[in-house]
Amino acid sequence: MPGLLVLMGSGETSPTMVEIHRAAARTLRAGARAVLLDTPYAFQENHADISARARGYFARSVGLDVEVASAIAGADWVFSGPGSPTYALDRWAGSGVAGDLRARIRARAGVTVLASAAACTAGLATVPVYEIYKVGAEPHWREGIDLLEPLGLRAVLIPHFDNAEGGTHDTRYCYLGERRLSRMERELPPGTAVLGLDEHTALIIDLESESVRVAGRGGLTVRRPGSLAILPTGTTTDLGELRRLAEGRAGAPVPLPPLDAVADAPAEVTLEETIRSCEELFKTAADRPDMVAAAQAVLDLEAEIVKWAADTEEDAGGVEQARELMRLLIARLGELAQAAGRRSEGLPALVEPLLELRAELRGKGCYDVADAVRDAMARGGVAVEDTPDGPRWSAAS
């Protein structure tokens, strides 16, 4: 079974990375053992829920039956993702997992997928992101497990490289920002490069052929004092060229045939992009007004919430943000219903799409949201009564 190292900048259990996971899984033999290392988030009160969502994602979207474990001996496929890099480092060093991960890479064996916090540990040094960004510790490095050393790369790996959550403050480079990263780079051992992986982006290394590919929505940045190289998504090169870039030697990615293990599928949109799109579609429909289109925008948003429900990345709060927007749009539907109630001739054209929306939500088990639709209609002067023959509505005088 060929060896594969996949490093992800974020989105590891989101729709954006499904094709990359599927391609990696296709390299496995029948009956392969798949292990999810839960260590980075094991300290969280909701760790069991995160594991359940991740297992469901891999089962439904990738076709992998994954077991949760704290050791990887005998595993053909290993995955680890969100949480605290330093918490994972401390436990992996004491349990021997760090050594086992390095041994997999040296042996060029198995599929190893590290994302977000786990990917942060892959270099010779690790960003203690929780301590710096959330607790206020002085910028510093922690020793990493250095999976890149057997590949001839003297580098640190920084996920979430293009993060833009800060808005008014710089949260690029895994929430460090330029000021802190520049300071920390001066403390790295001489000759060390920074490999920056954008969000929803993967660096895929075939350990046998030493082929390298960047896939997903963003790119890989190779950063050294005085030099910067960006390998955009779709770039295919080899480890030799990546080493030259990391060492600061001139060069450009050498085109190679695409890896068989990687599908050239179009990148999925992120949940944040979907939120903005649905909000704009709703606004356009409400301005006309077109209640069918407005209700469809809410339905589309609800479908995306279901699609992203397995996402274990919690910092951005994307799913909860989408739910809040859906509640706001439903309230807006109520306001539109109240306005249309003053024009009784247009009431049936307004009410029927809302009843269809409510029925679809109830059919999916989203009873709280369906109740919110009914309450919004009531505020607009439309009473809904559920009967054995279906819902019945009437307009207040």
Short mmCIF file of C-alpha atoms in Angstrom, two decimals:
data_model
loop_
_atom_site.label_atom_id
_atom_site.label_comp_id
_atom_site.label_asym_id
_atom_site.label_seq_id
_atom_site.Cartn_x
_atom_site.Cartn_y
_atom_site.Cartn_z
CA MET A 1 0.00 0.00 0.00
CA PRO A 2 1.58 3.31 -1.04
CA GLY A 3 2.41 5.88 1.62
CA LEU A 4 0.62 9.22 1.59
CA LEU A 5 0.98 12.28 3.82
CA VAL A 6 -1.90 14.76 3.59
CA LEU A 7 -1.70 18.05 5.49
CA MET A 8 -4.78 20.29 5.60
CA GLY A 9 -5.06 23.95 6.49
CA SER A 10 -8.67 23.65 7.71
CA GLY A 11 -12.08 22.29 6.72
CA GLU A 12 -11.04 18.71 7.36
CA THR A 13 -14.60 17.45 7.95
CA SER A 14 -16.38 19.87 5.64
CA PRO A 15 -17.79 19.38 2.12
CA THR A 16 -14.80 21.29 0.68
CA MET A 17 -12.39 18.44 1.45
CA VAL A 18 -14.53 15.41 0.61
CA GLU A 19 -12.89 14.68 -2.75
CA ILE A 20 -9.40 14.89 -1.24
CA HIS A 21 -10.37 12.41 1.51
CA ARG A 22 -11.98 10.09 -1.03
CA ALA A 23 -8.89 10.14 -3.23
CA ALA A 24 -6.67 9.25 -0.27
CA ALA A 25 -9.05 6.49 0.83
CA ARG A 26 -8.93 4.93 -2.63
CA THR A 27 -5.28 4.04 -2.05
CA LEU A 28 -6.22 1.77 0.88
CA ARG A 29 -6.52 -1.99 0.60
CA ALA A 30 -9.81 -3.74 1.34
CA GLY A 31 -10.46 -4.07 5.05
CA ALA A 32 -7.94 -1.38 5.96
CA ARG A 33 -7.97 -0.17 9.58
CA ALA A 34 -8.82 3.52 9.92
CA VAL A 35 -8.08 5.39 13.15
CA LEU A 36 -9.14 8.85 14.30
CA LEU A 37 -6.73 10.29 16.87
CA ASP A 38 -8.90 12.40 19.14
CA THR A 39 -6.02 13.73 21.26
CA PRO A 40 -6.00 17.40 20.15
CA TYR A 41 -9.58 17.95 21.40
CA ALA A 42 -9.77 15.24 24.08
CA PHE A 43 -9.74 17.90 26.83
CA GLN A 44 -13.01 19.46 25.58
CA GLU A 45 -16.29 18.66 27.31
CA ASN A 46 -17.89 17.95 23.92
CA HIS A 47 -15.11 15.66 22.66
CA ALA A 48 -17.49 12.72 22.26
CA ASP A 49 -19.78 14.82 20.05
CA ILE A 50 -16.85 15.98 17.90
CA SER A 51 -15.75 12.37 17.42
CA ALA A 52 -19.28 11.26 16.55
CA ARG A 53 -19.63 13.99 13.94
CA ALA A 54 -16.23 13.17 12.44
CA ARG A 55 -17.02 9.44 12.28
CA GLY A 56 -20.35 10.19 10.63
CA TYR A 57 -18.64 12.43 8.08
CA PHE A 58 -16.09 9.80 7.10
CA ALA A 59 -18.73 7.07 6.96
CA ARG A 60 -21.25 9.03 4.87
CA SER A 61 -19.01 11.16 2.69
CA VAL A 62 -15.83 9.11 2.34
CA GLY A 63 -16.96 5.52 2.90
CA LEU A 64 -14.55 4.87 5.77
CA ASP A 65 -15.50 3.09 8.97
CA VAL A 66 -13.33 4.95 11.46
CA GLU A 67 -12.54 3.98 15.04
CA VAL A 68 -11.61 6.55 17.68
CA ALA A 69 -8.36 5.76 19.46
CA SER A 70 -5.42 7.32 21.27
CA ALA A 71 -2.83 5.03 19.62
CA ILE A 72 -2.10 4.21 15.99
CA ALA A 73 -0.25 0.88 16.05
CA GLY A 74 -1.46 -1.28 13.17
CA ALA A 75 -3.49 1.48 11.52
CA ASP A 76 -3.50 1.81 7.73
CA TRP A 77 -5.15 5.24 7.75
CA VAL A 78 -4.66 7.79 10.51
CA PHE A 79 -6.47 11.10 10.88
CA SER A 80 -6.18 13.85 13.46
CA GLY A 81 -7.58 17.34 13.33
CA PRO A 82 -8.90 20.23 15.42
CA GLY A 83 -8.11 21.21 18.98
CA SER A 84 -4.96 22.38 20.76
CA PRO A 85 -1.56 21.66 19.16
CA THR A 86 0.28 21.85 22.48
CA TYR A 87 -2.17 19.56 24.28
CA ALA A 88 -1.66 17.01 21.51
CA LEU A 89 2.13 17.41 21.62
CA ASP A 90 2.30 16.78 25.38
CA ARG A 91 0.18 13.61 25.17
CA TRP A 92 1.78 12.25 22.00
CA ALA A 93 5.29 12.68 23.40
CA GLY A 94 4.39 10.78 26.57
CA SER A 95 2.43 8.01 24.85
CA GLY A 96 4.79 7.27 21.99
CA VAL A 97 2.35 8.42 19.30
CA ALA A 98 4.79 11.11 18.15
CA GLY A 99 7.42 8.44 17.49
CA ASP A 100 4.87 6.21 15.76
CA LEU A 101 3.85 9.06 13.44
CA ARG A 102 7.48 9.76 12.54
CA ALA A 103 8.04 6.04 11.92
CA ARG A 104 5.12 5.96 9.44
CA ILE A 105 6.67 8.76 7.42
CA ARG A 106 10.18 7.27 7.52
CA ALA A 107 8.80 3.93 6.37
CA ARG A 108 6.76 5.69 3.64
CA ALA A 109 3.83 3.56 4.81
CA GLY A 110 0.11 4.11 5.23
CA VAL A 111 -2.08 7.17 4.80
CA THR A 112 -1.54 9.90 7.38
CA VAL A 113 -3.91 12.88 7.35
CA LEU A 114 -3.23 15.75 9.74
CA ALA A 115 -5.33 18.91 9.70
CA SER A 116 -5.63 22.20 11.57
CA ALA A 117 -4.19 21.76 15.07
CA ALA A 118 -2.66 18.36 14.28
CA ALA A 119 -1.06 19.71 11.08
CA CYS A 120 0.45 22.51 13.16
CA THR A 121 2.58 19.91 14.98
CA ALA A 122 4.09 18.44 11.79
CA GLY A 123 7.14 20.72 11.55
CA LEU A 124 10.25 21.09 13.69
CA ALA A 125 8.44 23.75 15.75
CA THR A 126 4.78 24.35 16.55
CA VAL A 127 2.71 27.50 17.03
CA PRO A 128 1.06 27.40 20.49
CA VAL A 129 -1.98 29.14 19.09
CA TYR A 130 -4.28 28.77 22.10
CA GLU A 131 -1.67 30.20 24.46
CA ILE A 132 -0.74 33.15 22.22
CA TYR A 133 -4.05 34.13 20.62
CA LYS A 134 -6.54 33.21 23.35
CA VAL A 135 -4.52 33.50 26.57
CA GLY A 136 -2.13 36.30 25.65
CA ALA A 137 1.20 34.52 26.09
CA GLU A 138 4.28 36.07 24.52
CA PRO A 139 4.88 34.75 20.99
CA HIS A 140 7.03 31.63 21.16
CA TRP A 141 7.50 28.21 19.57
CA ARG A 142 7.06 24.72 20.95
CA GLU A 143 9.05 21.79 19.65
CA GLY A 144 7.13 19.92 16.96
CA ILE A 145 7.07 16.23 16.10
CA ASP A 146 8.86 17.06 12.81
CA LEU A 147 7.27 14.70 10.32
CA LEU A 148 8.85 16.83 7.60
CA GLU A 149 12.45 16.01 8.58
CA PRO A 150 12.40 12.48 7.04
CA LEU A 151 11.32 14.19 3.80
CA GLY A 152 14.34 16.50 3.82
CA LEU A 153 12.31 19.57 4.75
CA ARG A 154 13.56 21.90 7.47
CA ALA A 155 10.34 23.76 8.09
CA VAL A 156 7.44 24.63 10.34
CA LEU A 157 3.88 24.23 9.15
CA ILE A 158 1.23 26.87 9.80
CA PRO A 159 -2.42 26.07 8.94
CA HIS A 160 -5.21 28.67 8.62
CA PHE A 161 -2.62 30.74 6.76
CA ASP A 162 -5.10 33.02 4.98
CA ASN A 163 -7.57 33.30 7.87
CA ALA A 164 -9.56 36.54 7.75
CA GLU A 165 -11.90 36.18 10.73
CA GLY A 166 -10.38 39.14 12.54
CA GLY A 167 -11.92 41.73 10.26
CA THR A 168 -10.37 44.79 11.91
CA HIS A 169 -7.29 42.93 13.15
CA ASP A 170 -4.83 40.59 11.46
CA THR A 171 -5.65 36.91 12.03
CA ARG A 172 -3.64 35.49 9.16
CA TYR A 173 -1.03 32.82 9.83
CA CYS A 174 -3.09 30.76 12.29
CA TYR A 175 -4.26 33.86 14.20
CA LEU A 176 -0.72 35.21 14.70
CA GLY A 177 -0.83 38.08 12.21
CA GLU A 178 2.18 39.54 10.44
CA ARG A 179 3.67 41.31 13.47
CA ARG A 180 3.87 38.22 15.65
CA LEU A 181 4.89 35.84 12.88
CA SER A 182 7.75 38.13 11.79
CA ARG A 183 8.99 38.22 15.36
CA MET A 184 8.73 34.46 15.77
CA GLU A 185 10.50 33.74 12.46
CA ARG A 186 13.64 35.39 13.85
CA GLU A 187 13.66 32.81 16.65
CA LEU A 188 13.64 29.78 14.35
CA PRO A 189 16.84 27.80 13.76
CA PRO A 190 18.80 29.10 10.76
CA GLY A 191 17.64 27.72 7.44
CA THR A 192 14.08 27.01 8.61
CA ALA A 193 11.23 27.82 6.24
CA VAL A 194 7.58 28.51 7.02
CA LEU A 195 5.10 26.40 5.05
CA GLY A 196 1.74 28.18 5.19
CA LEU A 197 -1.36 26.19 4.26
CA ASP A 198 -4.46 28.20 3.41
CA GLU A 199 -7.87 27.24 4.77
CA HIS A 200 -9.75 24.50 2.90
CA THR A 201 -6.47 23.55 1.22
CA ALA A 202 -4.34 20.40 1.33
CA LEU A 203 -0.70 19.56 0.68
CA ILE A 204 -0.62 15.99 -0.63
CA ILE A 205 2.72 14.15 -0.65
CA ASP A 206 3.09 10.73 -2.26
CA LEU A 207 5.80 9.26 -0.06
CA GLU A 208 6.84 6.64 -2.60
CA SER A 209 7.11 8.71 -5.79
CA GLU A 210 7.80 11.96 -3.87
CA SER A 211 5.19 13.72 -5.99
CA VAL A 212 3.64 16.78 -4.35
CA ARG A 213 0.29 18.40 -5.07
CA VAL A 214 -1.62 21.40 -3.70
CA ALA A 215 -5.39 20.90 -3.77
CA GLY A 216 -8.44 22.72 -2.46
CA ARG A 217 -9.38 26.40 -2.47
CA GLY A 218 -6.18 28.24 -1.58
CA GLY A 219 -2.46 27.65 -1.85
CA LEU A 220 0.78 26.73 -0.11
CA THR A 221 3.12 29.58 0.82
CA VAL A 222 6.83 28.85 1.24
CA ARG A 223 8.21 31.73 3.26
CA ARG A 224 11.78 32.53 4.26
CA PRO A 225 13.51 35.77 5.24
CA GLY A 226 13.82 37.68 1.99
CA SER A 227 11.91 35.23 -0.19
CA LEU A 228 8.34 34.11 -0.73
CA ALA A 229 6.87 31.52 -3.09
CA ILE A 230 3.19 30.69 -3.47
CA LEU A 231 2.05 27.38 -4.97
CA PRO A 232 -1.63 27.82 -5.89
CA THR A 233 -4.17 25.03 -5.90
CA GLY A 234 -3.60 22.63 -8.76
CA THR A 235 0.19 22.94 -8.54
CA THR A 236 1.90 19.58 -9.02
CA THR A 237 5.61 19.33 -8.34
CA ASP A 238 7.99 17.08 -6.39
CA LEU A 239 9.73 17.02 -3.05
CA GLY A 240 13.04 18.05 -4.62
CA GLU A 241 11.55 21.31 -5.85
CA LEU A 242 9.75 21.90 -2.56
CA ARG A 243 13.08 21.41 -0.74
CA ARG A 244 14.74 23.95 -3.03
CA LEU A 245 12.01 26.49 -2.33
CA ALA A 246 12.26 25.83 1.42
CA GLU A 247 16.01 26.37 1.23
CA GLY A 248 15.54 29.67 -0.57
CA ARG A 249 17.06 28.52 -3.85
CA ALA A 250 15.58 29.92 -7.06
CA GLY A 251 13.17 27.72 -8.89
CA ALA A 252 9.60 27.23 -9.94
CA PRO A 253 7.25 24.27 -9.53
CA VAL A 254 8.05 21.59 -12.10
CA PRO A 255 4.91 20.36 -13.90
CA LEU A 256 4.36 16.64 -13.41
CA PRO A 257 1.49 14.36 -14.39
CA PRO A 258 -1.39 14.63 -11.89
CA LEU A 259 -1.38 12.12 -9.04
CA ASP A 260 -3.84 9.32 -9.70
CA ALA A 261 -4.95 9.56 -6.08
CA VAL A 262 -6.19 13.13 -6.44
CA ALA A 263 -9.35 14.11 -8.27
CA ASP A 264 -9.36 17.36 -10.23
CA ALA A 265 -12.80 18.32 -8.98
CA PRO A 266 -13.97 21.94 -8.75
CA ALA A 267 -13.56 23.40 -5.28
CA GLU A 268 -16.67 23.49 -3.11
CA VAL A 269 -17.88 26.84 -1.84
CA THR A 270 -17.42 27.46 1.86
CA LEU A 271 -20.31 27.82 4.28
CA GLU A 272 -19.49 31.51 4.73
CA GLU A 273 -19.86 32.06 0.98
CA THR A 274 -23.16 30.19 0.97
CA ILE A 275 -24.44 32.33 3.85
CA ARG A 276 -23.68 35.52 1.93
CA SER A 277 -25.24 34.14 -1.27
CA CYS A 278 -28.48 33.01 0.42
CA GLU A 279 -28.79 36.33 2.24
CA GLU A 280 -28.40 38.23 -1.03
CA LEU A 281 -30.88 35.98 -2.85
CA PHE A 282 -33.41 36.47 -0.06
CA LYS A 283 -32.97 40.25 -0.13
CA THR A 284 -33.45 40.35 -3.91
CA ALA A 285 -36.58 38.18 -3.67
CA ALA A 286 -38.03 40.21 -0.79
CA ASP A 287 -37.51 43.48 -2.68
CA ARG A 288 -39.60 42.29 -5.66
CA PRO A 289 -41.41 40.74 -3.65
CA ASP A 290 -41.21 37.09 -4.72
CA MET A 291 -42.22 34.91 -1.79
CA VAL A 292 -41.48 31.64 -3.59
CA ALA A 293 -37.90 32.71 -4.24
CA ALA A 294 -37.54 34.08 -0.70
CA ALA A 295 -38.74 30.81 0.81
CA GLN A 296 -36.41 28.87 -1.51
CA ALA A 297 -33.45 30.92 -0.26
CA VAL A 298 -34.30 29.85 3.30
CA LEU A 299 -34.60 26.23 2.18
CA ASP A 300 -31.23 26.42 0.43
CA LEU A 301 -29.65 27.79 3.59
CA GLU A 302 -31.22 25.02 5.69
CA ALA A 303 -29.86 22.40 3.26
CA GLU A 304 -26.35 23.84 3.63
CA ILE A 305 -26.65 23.73 7.42
CA VAL A 306 -27.42 20.01 7.19
CA LYS A 307 -24.55 19.53 4.74
CA TRP A 308 -22.04 21.21 7.06
CA ALA A 309 -23.35 19.68 10.30
CA ALA A 310 -20.34 17.34 10.59
CA ASP A 311 -17.79 20.17 10.42
CA THR A 312 -15.62 19.99 13.53
CA GLU A 313 -13.99 23.39 13.04
CA GLU A 314 -15.61 25.42 15.79
CA ASP A 315 -13.63 28.67 15.91
CA ALA A 316 -15.46 30.31 13.01
CA GLY A 317 -18.89 29.29 14.31
CA GLY A 318 -20.09 28.97 10.72
CA VAL A 319 -23.01 26.60 11.31
CA GLU A 320 -24.34 28.62 14.23
CA GLN A 321 -23.98 31.80 12.19
CA ALA A 322 -26.02 30.16 9.43
CA ARG A 323 -28.71 29.14 11.92
CA GLU A 324 -28.91 32.70 13.24
CA LEU A 325 -29.29 34.02 9.71
CA MET A 326 -32.04 31.48 8.99
CA ARG A 327 -33.95 32.65 12.06
CA LEU A 328 -33.59 36.27 10.92
CA LEU A 329 -34.80 35.43 7.42
CA ILE A 330 -37.80 33.57 8.83
CA ALA A 331 -38.64 36.61 10.96
CA ARG A 332 -38.35 38.72 7.82
CA LEU A 333 -40.79 36.35 6.10
CA GLY A 334 -43.20 37.15 8.92
CA GLU A 335 -42.82 40.85 8.28
CA LEU A 336 -43.48 40.30 4.58
CA ALA A 337 -46.54 38.27 5.52
CA GLN A 338 -47.82 41.16 7.64
CA ALA A 339 -47.35 43.57 4.74
CA ALA A 340 -49.07 41.21 2.32
CA GLY A 341 -51.89 40.71 4.79
CA ARG A 342 -52.87 44.28 4.13
CA ARG A 343 -53.27 43.27 0.48
CA SER A 344 -55.64 40.33 0.88
CA GLU A 345 -55.65 39.53 -2.83
CA GLY A 346 -51.97 38.49 -2.62
CA LEU A 347 -52.28 36.47 0.56
CA PRO A 348 -52.60 32.94 -0.91
CA ALA A 349 -49.53 33.48 -3.09
CA LEU A 350 -47.63 34.41 0.05
CA VAL A 351 -48.93 31.75 2.39
CA GLU A 352 -48.56 28.65 0.20
CA PRO A 353 -44.74 28.91 -0.20
CA LEU A 354 -44.42 29.43 3.55
CA LEU A 355 -46.52 26.34 4.27
CA GLU A 356 -44.38 24.34 1.84
CA LEU A 357 -41.25 25.58 3.62
CA ARG A 358 -42.71 24.62 6.99
CA ALA A 359 -43.69 21.15 5.73
CA GLU A 360 -40.21 20.51 4.36
CA LEU A 361 -38.60 21.58 7.64
CA ARG A 362 -40.93 19.30 9.62
CA GLY A 363 -40.16 16.45 7.23
CA LYS A 364 -36.45 16.86 8.04
CA GLY A 365 -37.12 16.92 11.78
CA CYS A 366 -36.35 20.64 12.15
CA TYR A 367 -39.41 21.22 14.33
CA ASP A 368 -38.03 24.25 16.17
CA VAL A 369 -37.41 26.09 12.89
CA ALA A 370 -40.80 24.99 11.52
CA ASP A 371 -42.43 26.40 14.65
CA ALA A 372 -40.54 29.65 14.05
CA VAL A 373 -42.09 29.84 10.57
CA ARG A 374 -45.57 29.29 12.01
CA ASP A 375 -44.99 31.97 14.67
CA ALA A 376 -43.71 34.41 12.04
CA MET A 377 -46.88 33.82 10.00
CA ALA A 378 -49.00 34.39 13.10
CA ARG A 379 -47.29 37.74 13.69
CA GLY A 380 -48.17 38.59 10.11
CA GLY A 381 -51.84 37.81 10.72
CA VAL A 382 -52.00 34.26 9.34
CA ALA A 383 -53.07 31.49 11.71
CA VAL A 384 -51.96 27.93 10.88
CA GLU A 385 -53.80 24.90 12.24
CA ASP A 386 -52.49 21.35 11.74
CA THR A 387 -55.27 18.89 10.89
CA PRO A 388 -55.31 15.18 9.88
CA ASP A 389 -55.82 16.39 6.31
CA GLY A 390 -52.85 18.75 6.44
CA PRO A 391 -52.28 22.33 7.57
CA ARG A 392 -55.13 24.80 7.30
CA TRP A 393 -54.63 28.55 7.41
CA SER A 394 -56.83 31.56 7.91
CA ALA A 395 -56.23 35.29 7.87
CA ALA A 396 -57.03 37.48 10.84
CA SER A 397 -59.64 40.16 10.17
#
